PDB file of C-alpha atoms in Angstrom:
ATOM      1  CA  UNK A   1      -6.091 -21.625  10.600  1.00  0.00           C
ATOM      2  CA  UNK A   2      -5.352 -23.057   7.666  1.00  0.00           C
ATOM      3  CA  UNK A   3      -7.127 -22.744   4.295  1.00  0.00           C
ATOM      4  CA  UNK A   4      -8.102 -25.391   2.118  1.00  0.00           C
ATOM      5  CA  UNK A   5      -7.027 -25.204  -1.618  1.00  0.00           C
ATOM      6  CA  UNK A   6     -10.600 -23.810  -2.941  1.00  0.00           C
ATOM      7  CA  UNK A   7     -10.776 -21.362  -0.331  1.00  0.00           C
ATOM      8  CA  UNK A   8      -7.161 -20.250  -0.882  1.00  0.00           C
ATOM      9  CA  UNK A   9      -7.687 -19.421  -4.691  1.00  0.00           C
ATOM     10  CA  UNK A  10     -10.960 -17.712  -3.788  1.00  0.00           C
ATOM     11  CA  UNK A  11      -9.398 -15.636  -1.242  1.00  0.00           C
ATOM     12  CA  UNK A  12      -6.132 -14.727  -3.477  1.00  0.00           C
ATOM     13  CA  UNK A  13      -8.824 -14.315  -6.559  1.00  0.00           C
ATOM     14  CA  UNK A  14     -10.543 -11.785  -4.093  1.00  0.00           C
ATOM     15  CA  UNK A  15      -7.034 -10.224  -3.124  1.00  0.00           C
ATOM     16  CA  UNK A  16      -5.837  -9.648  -6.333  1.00  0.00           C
ATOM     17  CA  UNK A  17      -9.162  -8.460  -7.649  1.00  0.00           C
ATOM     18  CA  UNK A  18      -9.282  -5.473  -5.184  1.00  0.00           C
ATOM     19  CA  UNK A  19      -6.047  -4.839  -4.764  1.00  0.00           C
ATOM     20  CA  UNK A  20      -5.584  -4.269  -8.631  1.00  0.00           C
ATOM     21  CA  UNK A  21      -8.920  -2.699  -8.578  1.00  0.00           C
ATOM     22  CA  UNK A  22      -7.213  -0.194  -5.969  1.00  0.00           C
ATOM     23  CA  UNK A  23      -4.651   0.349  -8.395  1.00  0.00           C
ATOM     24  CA  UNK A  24      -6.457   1.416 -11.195  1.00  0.00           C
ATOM     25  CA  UNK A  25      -8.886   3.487  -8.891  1.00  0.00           C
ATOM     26  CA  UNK A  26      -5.980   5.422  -7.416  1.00  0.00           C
ATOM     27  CA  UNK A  27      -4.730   5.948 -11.024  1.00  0.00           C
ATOM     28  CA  UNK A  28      -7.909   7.193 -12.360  1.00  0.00           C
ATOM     29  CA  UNK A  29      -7.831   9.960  -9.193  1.00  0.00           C
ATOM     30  CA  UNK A  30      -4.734  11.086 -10.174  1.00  0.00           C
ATOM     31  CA  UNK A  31      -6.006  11.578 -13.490  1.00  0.00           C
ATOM     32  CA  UNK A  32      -8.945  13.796 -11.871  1.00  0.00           C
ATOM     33  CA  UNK A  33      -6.747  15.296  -9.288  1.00  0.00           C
ATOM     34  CA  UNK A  34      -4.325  16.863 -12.371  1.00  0.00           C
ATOM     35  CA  UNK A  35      -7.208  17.894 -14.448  1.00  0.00           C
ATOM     36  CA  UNK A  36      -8.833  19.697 -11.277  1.00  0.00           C
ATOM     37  CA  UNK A  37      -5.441  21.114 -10.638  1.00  0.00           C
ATOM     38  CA  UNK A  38      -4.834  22.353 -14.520  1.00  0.00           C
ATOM     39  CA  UNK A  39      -8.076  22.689 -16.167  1.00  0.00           C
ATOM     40  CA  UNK A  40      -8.972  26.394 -17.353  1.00  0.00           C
ATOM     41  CA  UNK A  41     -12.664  25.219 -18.155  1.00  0.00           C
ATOM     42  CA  UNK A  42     -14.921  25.723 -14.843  1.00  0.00           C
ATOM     43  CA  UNK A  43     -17.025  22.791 -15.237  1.00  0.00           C
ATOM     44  CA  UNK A  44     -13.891  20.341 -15.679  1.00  0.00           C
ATOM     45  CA  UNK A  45     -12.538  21.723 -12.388  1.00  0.00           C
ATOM     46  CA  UNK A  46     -15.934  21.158 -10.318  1.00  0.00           C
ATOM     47  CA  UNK A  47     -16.680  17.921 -12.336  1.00  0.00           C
ATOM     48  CA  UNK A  48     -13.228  16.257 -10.969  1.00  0.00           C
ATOM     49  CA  UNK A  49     -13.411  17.735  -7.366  1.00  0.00           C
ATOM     50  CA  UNK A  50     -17.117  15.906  -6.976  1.00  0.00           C
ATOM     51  CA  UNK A  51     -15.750  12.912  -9.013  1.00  0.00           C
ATOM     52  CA  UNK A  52     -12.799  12.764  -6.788  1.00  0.00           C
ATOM     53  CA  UNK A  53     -15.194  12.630  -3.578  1.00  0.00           C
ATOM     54  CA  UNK A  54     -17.168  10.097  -4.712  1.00  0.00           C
ATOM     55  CA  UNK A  55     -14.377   8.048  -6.327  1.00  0.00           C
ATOM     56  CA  UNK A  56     -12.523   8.279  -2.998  1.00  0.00           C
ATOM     57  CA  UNK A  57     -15.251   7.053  -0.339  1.00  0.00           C
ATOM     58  CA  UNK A  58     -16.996   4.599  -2.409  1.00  0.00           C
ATOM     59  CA  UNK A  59     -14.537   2.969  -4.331  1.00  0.00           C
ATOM     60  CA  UNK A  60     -11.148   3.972  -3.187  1.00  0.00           C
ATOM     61  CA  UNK A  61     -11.306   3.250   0.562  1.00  0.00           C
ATOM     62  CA  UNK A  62     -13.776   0.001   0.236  1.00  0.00           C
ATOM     63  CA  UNK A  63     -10.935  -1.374  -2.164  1.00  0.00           C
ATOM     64  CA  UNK A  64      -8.102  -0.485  -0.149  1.00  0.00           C
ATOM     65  CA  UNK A  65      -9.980  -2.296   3.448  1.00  0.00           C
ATOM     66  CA  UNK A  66     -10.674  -5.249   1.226  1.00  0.00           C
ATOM     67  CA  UNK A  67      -8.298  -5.547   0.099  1.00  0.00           C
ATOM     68  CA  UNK A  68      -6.284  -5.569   3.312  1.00  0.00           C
ATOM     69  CA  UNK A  69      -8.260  -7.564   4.611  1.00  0.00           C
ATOM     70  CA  UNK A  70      -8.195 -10.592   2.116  1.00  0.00           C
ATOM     71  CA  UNK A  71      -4.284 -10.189   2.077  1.00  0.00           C
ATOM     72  CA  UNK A  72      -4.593 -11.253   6.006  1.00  0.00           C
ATOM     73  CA  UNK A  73      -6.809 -14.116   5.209  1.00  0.00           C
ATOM     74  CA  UNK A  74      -4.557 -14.982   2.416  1.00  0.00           C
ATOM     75  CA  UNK A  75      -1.013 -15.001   4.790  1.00  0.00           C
ATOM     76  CA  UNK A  76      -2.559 -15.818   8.026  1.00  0.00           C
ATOM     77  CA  UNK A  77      -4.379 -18.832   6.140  1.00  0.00           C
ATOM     78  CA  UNK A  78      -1.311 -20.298   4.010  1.00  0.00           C
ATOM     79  CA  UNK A  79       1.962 -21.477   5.203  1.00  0.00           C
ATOM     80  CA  UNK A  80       3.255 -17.901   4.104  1.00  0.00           C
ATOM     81  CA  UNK A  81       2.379 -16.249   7.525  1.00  0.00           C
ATOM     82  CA  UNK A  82       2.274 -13.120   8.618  1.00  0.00           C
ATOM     83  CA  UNK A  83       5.520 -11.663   9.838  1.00  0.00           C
ATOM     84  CA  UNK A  84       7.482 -14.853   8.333  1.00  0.00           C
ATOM     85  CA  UNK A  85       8.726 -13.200   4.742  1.00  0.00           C
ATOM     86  CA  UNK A  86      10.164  -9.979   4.704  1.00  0.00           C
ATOM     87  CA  UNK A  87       8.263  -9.352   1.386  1.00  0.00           C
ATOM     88  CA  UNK A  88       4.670  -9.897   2.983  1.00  0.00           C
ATOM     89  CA  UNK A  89       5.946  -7.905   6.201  1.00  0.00           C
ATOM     90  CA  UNK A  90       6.584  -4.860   4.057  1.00  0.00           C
ATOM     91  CA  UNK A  91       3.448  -5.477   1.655  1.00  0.00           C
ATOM     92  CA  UNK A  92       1.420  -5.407   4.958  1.00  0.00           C
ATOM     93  CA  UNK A  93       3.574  -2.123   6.061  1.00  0.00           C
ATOM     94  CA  UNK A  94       2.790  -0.463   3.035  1.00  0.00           C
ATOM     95  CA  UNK A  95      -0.561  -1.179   3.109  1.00  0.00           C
ATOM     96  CA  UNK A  96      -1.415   0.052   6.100  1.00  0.00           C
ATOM     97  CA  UNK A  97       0.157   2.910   5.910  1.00  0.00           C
ATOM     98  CA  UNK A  98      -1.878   3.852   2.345  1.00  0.00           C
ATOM     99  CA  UNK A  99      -4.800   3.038   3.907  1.00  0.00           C
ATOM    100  CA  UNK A 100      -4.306   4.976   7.365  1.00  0.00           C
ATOM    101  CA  UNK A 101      -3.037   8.176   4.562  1.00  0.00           C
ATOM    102  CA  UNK A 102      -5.948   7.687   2.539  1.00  0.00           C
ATOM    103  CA  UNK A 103      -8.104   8.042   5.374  1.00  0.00           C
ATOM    104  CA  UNK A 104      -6.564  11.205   6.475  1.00  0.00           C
ATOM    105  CA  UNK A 105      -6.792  12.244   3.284  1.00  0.00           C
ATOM    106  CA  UNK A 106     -10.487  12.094   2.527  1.00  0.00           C
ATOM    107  CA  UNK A 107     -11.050  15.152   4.990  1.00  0.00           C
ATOM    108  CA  UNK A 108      -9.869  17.732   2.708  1.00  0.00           C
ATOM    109  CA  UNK A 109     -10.800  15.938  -0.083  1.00  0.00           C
ATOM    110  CA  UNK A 110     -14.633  16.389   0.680  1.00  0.00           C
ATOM    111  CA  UNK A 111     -14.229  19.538   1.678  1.00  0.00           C
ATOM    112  CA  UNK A 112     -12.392  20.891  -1.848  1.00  0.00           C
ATOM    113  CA  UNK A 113     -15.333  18.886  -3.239  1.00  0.00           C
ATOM    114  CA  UNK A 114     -17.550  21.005  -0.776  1.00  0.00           C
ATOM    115  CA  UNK A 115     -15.695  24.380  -1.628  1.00  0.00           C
ATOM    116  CA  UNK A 116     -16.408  22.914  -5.234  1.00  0.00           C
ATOM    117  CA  UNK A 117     -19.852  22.396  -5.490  1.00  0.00           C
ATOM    118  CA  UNK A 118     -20.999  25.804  -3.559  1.00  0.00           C
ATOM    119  CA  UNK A 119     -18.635  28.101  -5.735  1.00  0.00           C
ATOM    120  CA  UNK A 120     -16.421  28.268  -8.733  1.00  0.00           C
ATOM    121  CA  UNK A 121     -12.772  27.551  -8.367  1.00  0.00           C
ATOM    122  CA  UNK A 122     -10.161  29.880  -9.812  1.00  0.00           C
ATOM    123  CA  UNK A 123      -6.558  28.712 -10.322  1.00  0.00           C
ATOM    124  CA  UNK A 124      -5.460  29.944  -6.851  1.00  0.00           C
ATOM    125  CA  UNK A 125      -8.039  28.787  -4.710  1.00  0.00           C
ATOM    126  CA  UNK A 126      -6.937  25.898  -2.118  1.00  0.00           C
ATOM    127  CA  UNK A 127      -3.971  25.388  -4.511  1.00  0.00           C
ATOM    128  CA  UNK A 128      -2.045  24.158  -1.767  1.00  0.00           C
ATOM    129  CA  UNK A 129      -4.565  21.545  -1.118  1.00  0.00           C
ATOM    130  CA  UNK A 130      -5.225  20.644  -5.192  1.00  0.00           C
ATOM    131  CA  UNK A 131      -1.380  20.196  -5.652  1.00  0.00           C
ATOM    132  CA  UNK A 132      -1.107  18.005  -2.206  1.00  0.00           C
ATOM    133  CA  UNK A 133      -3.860  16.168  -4.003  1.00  0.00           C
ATOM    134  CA  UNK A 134      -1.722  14.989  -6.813  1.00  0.00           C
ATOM    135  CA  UNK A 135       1.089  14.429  -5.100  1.00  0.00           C
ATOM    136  CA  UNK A 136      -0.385  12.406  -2.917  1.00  0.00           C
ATOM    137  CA  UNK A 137      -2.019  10.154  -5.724  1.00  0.00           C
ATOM    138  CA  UNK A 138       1.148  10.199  -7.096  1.00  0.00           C
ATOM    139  CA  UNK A 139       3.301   8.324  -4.191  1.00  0.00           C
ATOM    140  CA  UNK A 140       0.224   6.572  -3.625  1.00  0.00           C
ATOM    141  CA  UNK A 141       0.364   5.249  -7.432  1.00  0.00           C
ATOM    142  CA  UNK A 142       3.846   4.528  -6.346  1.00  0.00           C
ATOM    143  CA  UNK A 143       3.491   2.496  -3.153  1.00  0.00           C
ATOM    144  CA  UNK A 144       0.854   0.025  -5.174  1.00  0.00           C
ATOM    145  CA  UNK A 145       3.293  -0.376  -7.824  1.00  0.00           C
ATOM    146  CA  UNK A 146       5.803  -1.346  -5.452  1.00  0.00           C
ATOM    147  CA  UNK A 147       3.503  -3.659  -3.679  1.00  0.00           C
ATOM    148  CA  UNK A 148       2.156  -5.067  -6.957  1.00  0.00           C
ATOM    149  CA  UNK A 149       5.993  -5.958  -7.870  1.00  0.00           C
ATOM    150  CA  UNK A 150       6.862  -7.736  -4.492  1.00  0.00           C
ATOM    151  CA  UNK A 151       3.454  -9.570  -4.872  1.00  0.00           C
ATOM    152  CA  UNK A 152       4.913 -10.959  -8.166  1.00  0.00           C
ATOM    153  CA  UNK A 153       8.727 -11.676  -7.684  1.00  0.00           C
ATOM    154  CA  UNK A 154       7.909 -12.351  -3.817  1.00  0.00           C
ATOM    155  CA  UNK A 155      11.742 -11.645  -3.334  1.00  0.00           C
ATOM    156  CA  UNK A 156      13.172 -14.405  -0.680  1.00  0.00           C
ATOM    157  CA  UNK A 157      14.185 -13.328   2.617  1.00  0.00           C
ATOM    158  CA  UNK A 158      12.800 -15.201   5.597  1.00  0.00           C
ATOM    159  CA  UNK A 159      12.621 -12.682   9.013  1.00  0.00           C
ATOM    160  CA  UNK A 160      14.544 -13.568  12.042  1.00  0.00           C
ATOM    161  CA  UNK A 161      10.648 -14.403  13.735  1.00  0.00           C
ATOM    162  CA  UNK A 162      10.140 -16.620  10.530  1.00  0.00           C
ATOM    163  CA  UNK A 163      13.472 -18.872  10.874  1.00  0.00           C
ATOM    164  CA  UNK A 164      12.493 -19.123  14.273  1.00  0.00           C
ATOM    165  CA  UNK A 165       9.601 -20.240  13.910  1.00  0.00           C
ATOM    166  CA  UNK A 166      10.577 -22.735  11.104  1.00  0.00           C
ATOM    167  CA  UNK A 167      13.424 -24.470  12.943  1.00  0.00           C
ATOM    168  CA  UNK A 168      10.755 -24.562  15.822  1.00  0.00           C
ATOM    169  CA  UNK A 169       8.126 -26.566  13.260  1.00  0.00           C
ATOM    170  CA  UNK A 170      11.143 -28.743  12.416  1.00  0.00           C
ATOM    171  CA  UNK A 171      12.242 -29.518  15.641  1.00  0.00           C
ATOM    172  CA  UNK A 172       8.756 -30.407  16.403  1.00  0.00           C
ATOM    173  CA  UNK A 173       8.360 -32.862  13.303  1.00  0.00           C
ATOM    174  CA  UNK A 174      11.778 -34.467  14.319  1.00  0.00           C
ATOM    175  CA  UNK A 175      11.137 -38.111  16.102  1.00  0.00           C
TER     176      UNK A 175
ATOM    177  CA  UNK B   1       0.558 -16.331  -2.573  1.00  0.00           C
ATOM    178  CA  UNK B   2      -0.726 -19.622  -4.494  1.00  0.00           C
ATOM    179  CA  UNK B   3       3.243 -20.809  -4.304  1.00  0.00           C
ATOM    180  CA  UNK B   4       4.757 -23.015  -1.290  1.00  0.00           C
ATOM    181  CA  UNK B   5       6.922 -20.777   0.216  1.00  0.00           C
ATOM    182  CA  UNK B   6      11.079 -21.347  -0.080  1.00  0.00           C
ATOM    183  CA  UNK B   7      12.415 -24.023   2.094  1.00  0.00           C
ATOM    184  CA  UNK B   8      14.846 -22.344   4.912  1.00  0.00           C
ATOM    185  CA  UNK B   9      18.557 -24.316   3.960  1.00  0.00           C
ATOM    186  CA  UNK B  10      20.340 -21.762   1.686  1.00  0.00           C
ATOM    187  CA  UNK B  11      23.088 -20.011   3.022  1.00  0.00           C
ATOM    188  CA  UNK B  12      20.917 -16.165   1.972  1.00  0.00           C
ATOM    189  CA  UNK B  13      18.214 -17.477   4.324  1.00  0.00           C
ATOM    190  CA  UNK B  14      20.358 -18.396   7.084  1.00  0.00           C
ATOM    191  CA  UNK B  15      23.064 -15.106   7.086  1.00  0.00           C
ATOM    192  CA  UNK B  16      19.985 -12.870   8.199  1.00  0.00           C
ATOM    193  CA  UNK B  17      18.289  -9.259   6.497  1.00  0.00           C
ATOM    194  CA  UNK B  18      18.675 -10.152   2.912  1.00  0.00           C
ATOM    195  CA  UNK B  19      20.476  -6.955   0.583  1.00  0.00           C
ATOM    196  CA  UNK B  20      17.431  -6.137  -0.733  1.00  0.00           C
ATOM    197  CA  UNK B  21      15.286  -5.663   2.606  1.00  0.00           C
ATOM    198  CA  UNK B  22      18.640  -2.562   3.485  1.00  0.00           C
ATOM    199  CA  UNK B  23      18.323  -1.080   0.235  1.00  0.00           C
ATOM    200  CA  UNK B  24      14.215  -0.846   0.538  1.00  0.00           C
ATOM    201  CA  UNK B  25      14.438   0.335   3.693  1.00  0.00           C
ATOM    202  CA  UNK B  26      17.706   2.918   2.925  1.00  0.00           C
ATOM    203  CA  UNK B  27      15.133   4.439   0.295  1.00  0.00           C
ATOM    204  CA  UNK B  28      12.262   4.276   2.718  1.00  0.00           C
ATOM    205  CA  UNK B  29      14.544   6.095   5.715  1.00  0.00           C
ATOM    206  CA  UNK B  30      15.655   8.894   2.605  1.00  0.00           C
ATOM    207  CA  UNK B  31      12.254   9.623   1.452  1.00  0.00           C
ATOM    208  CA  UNK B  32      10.715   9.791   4.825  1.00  0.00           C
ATOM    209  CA  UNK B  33      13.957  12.403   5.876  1.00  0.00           C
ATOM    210  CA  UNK B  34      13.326  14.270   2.597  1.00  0.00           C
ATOM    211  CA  UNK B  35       9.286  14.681   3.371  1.00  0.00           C
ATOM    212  CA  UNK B  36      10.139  15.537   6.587  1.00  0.00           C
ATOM    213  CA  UNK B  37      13.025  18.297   5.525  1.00  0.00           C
ATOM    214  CA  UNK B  38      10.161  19.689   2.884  1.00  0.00           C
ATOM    215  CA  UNK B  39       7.640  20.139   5.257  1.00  0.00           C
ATOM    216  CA  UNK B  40       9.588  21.403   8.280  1.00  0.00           C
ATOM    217  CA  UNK B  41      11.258  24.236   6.445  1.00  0.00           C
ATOM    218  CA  UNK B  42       7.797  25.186   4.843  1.00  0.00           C
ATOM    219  CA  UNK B  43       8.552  23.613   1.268  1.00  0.00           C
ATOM    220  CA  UNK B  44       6.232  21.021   1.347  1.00  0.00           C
ATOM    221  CA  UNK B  45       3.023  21.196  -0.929  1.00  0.00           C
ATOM    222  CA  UNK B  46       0.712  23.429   0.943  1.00  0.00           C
ATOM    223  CA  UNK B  47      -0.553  21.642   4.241  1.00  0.00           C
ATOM    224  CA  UNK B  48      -4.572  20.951   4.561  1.00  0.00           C
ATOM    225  CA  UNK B  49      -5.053  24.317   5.866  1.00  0.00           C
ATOM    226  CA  UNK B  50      -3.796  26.084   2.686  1.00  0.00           C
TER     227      UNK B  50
END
């Protein structure tokens, strides 16, 4: 399968749209995930807790399977491949591995949300939970940055599958 | 991904993992031993349950 110019700048339009979009959505939880964690004022803490919630299922986890999913289209469709660069190995990697840990995360997110709406949090209650909460925005800040850099410099390095595969398309081009 | 990617002829291509594929994945193999240390001797951040 091979895409045809248009469809190829839709599909990396679409890539980079969500993927950045992820981005900025994971950065705006952190920002609600430190104020729920270090707010004095009652309302803030609740407020963030039900923000974070919705934040997380209806923008955070659409954006991160869209955005893995037009970052397939995009290798599987272009002469990049799959498993032929070790930069868009790793970029795939990483983002399957935020998106499974984002998944696992939303459990105890909606239920501090839960715990949030029914009562008023003090500073000790589910601290555990609130500080895993930022720390996990944190490294997941992190791992986009990462795969926002690689996306850019797409630092060369073909894997031992890929220079297989190209001396096998050579060979096979050779009279 | 709108570039063509680099043709397979220079010698980095050729020798095999490039340097900075080991050093991402030395940092990957320390951070993944360091969450593992924090959370096995109870110094991680809390656990879901907390």
């Amino acid at each position: 399968m091979t895409l045809r110019p248009g469809q190829r700048k839709f599909t990396l339009t679409a890539h980079v749209t969500f993927s950045v979009g992820w981005l900025g959505a994971v950065a705006g939880f952190l920002v609600l995930a430190v104020a729920g964690l270090t707010s004095q004022n009652a309302q803030t803490v609740r407020a963030a807790y039900l923000s974070m919630e919705l934040t997380g299922w209806y923008l955070i986890v659409p954006l991160s399977v869209a955005s893995l999913l037009t970052g397939l289209i995009q290798s599987l469709g272009t002469t990049w491949g799959l498993f032929r660069h070790y930069w868009v190995l790793i970029k795939l990697l990483m983002n399957l591995l935020a998106s499974v840990l984002l998944l696992l995360h939303m459990q105890p997110i909606s239920r501090i949300a839960a715990v949030a709406a029914a009562t008023t949090l003090s500073n000790t209650d589910l601290r555990g939970v609130r500080i895993q909460l930022v720390a996990d925005a944190g490294a997941a800040l992190a791992l986009l940055l990462v795969a926002v850099a690689l996306s850019v410099y797409k630092p060369r390095g073909w894997t031992r599958y890929g220079r297989r595969k190209q001396r096998e398309e050579r060979a096979a081009l050779q009279p | 991904m709108t570039d063509v990617p680099p043709p397979l002829n220079s010698d980095d291509d050729i020798a095999g993992t490039p340097r900075w594929v080991k050093v991402f994945g030395i940092i990957v193999i320390i951070l993944v031993v360091l969450f593992a240390i924090l959370h096995l001797t109870g110094h991680g951040l809390g656990g879901h349950a907390s």
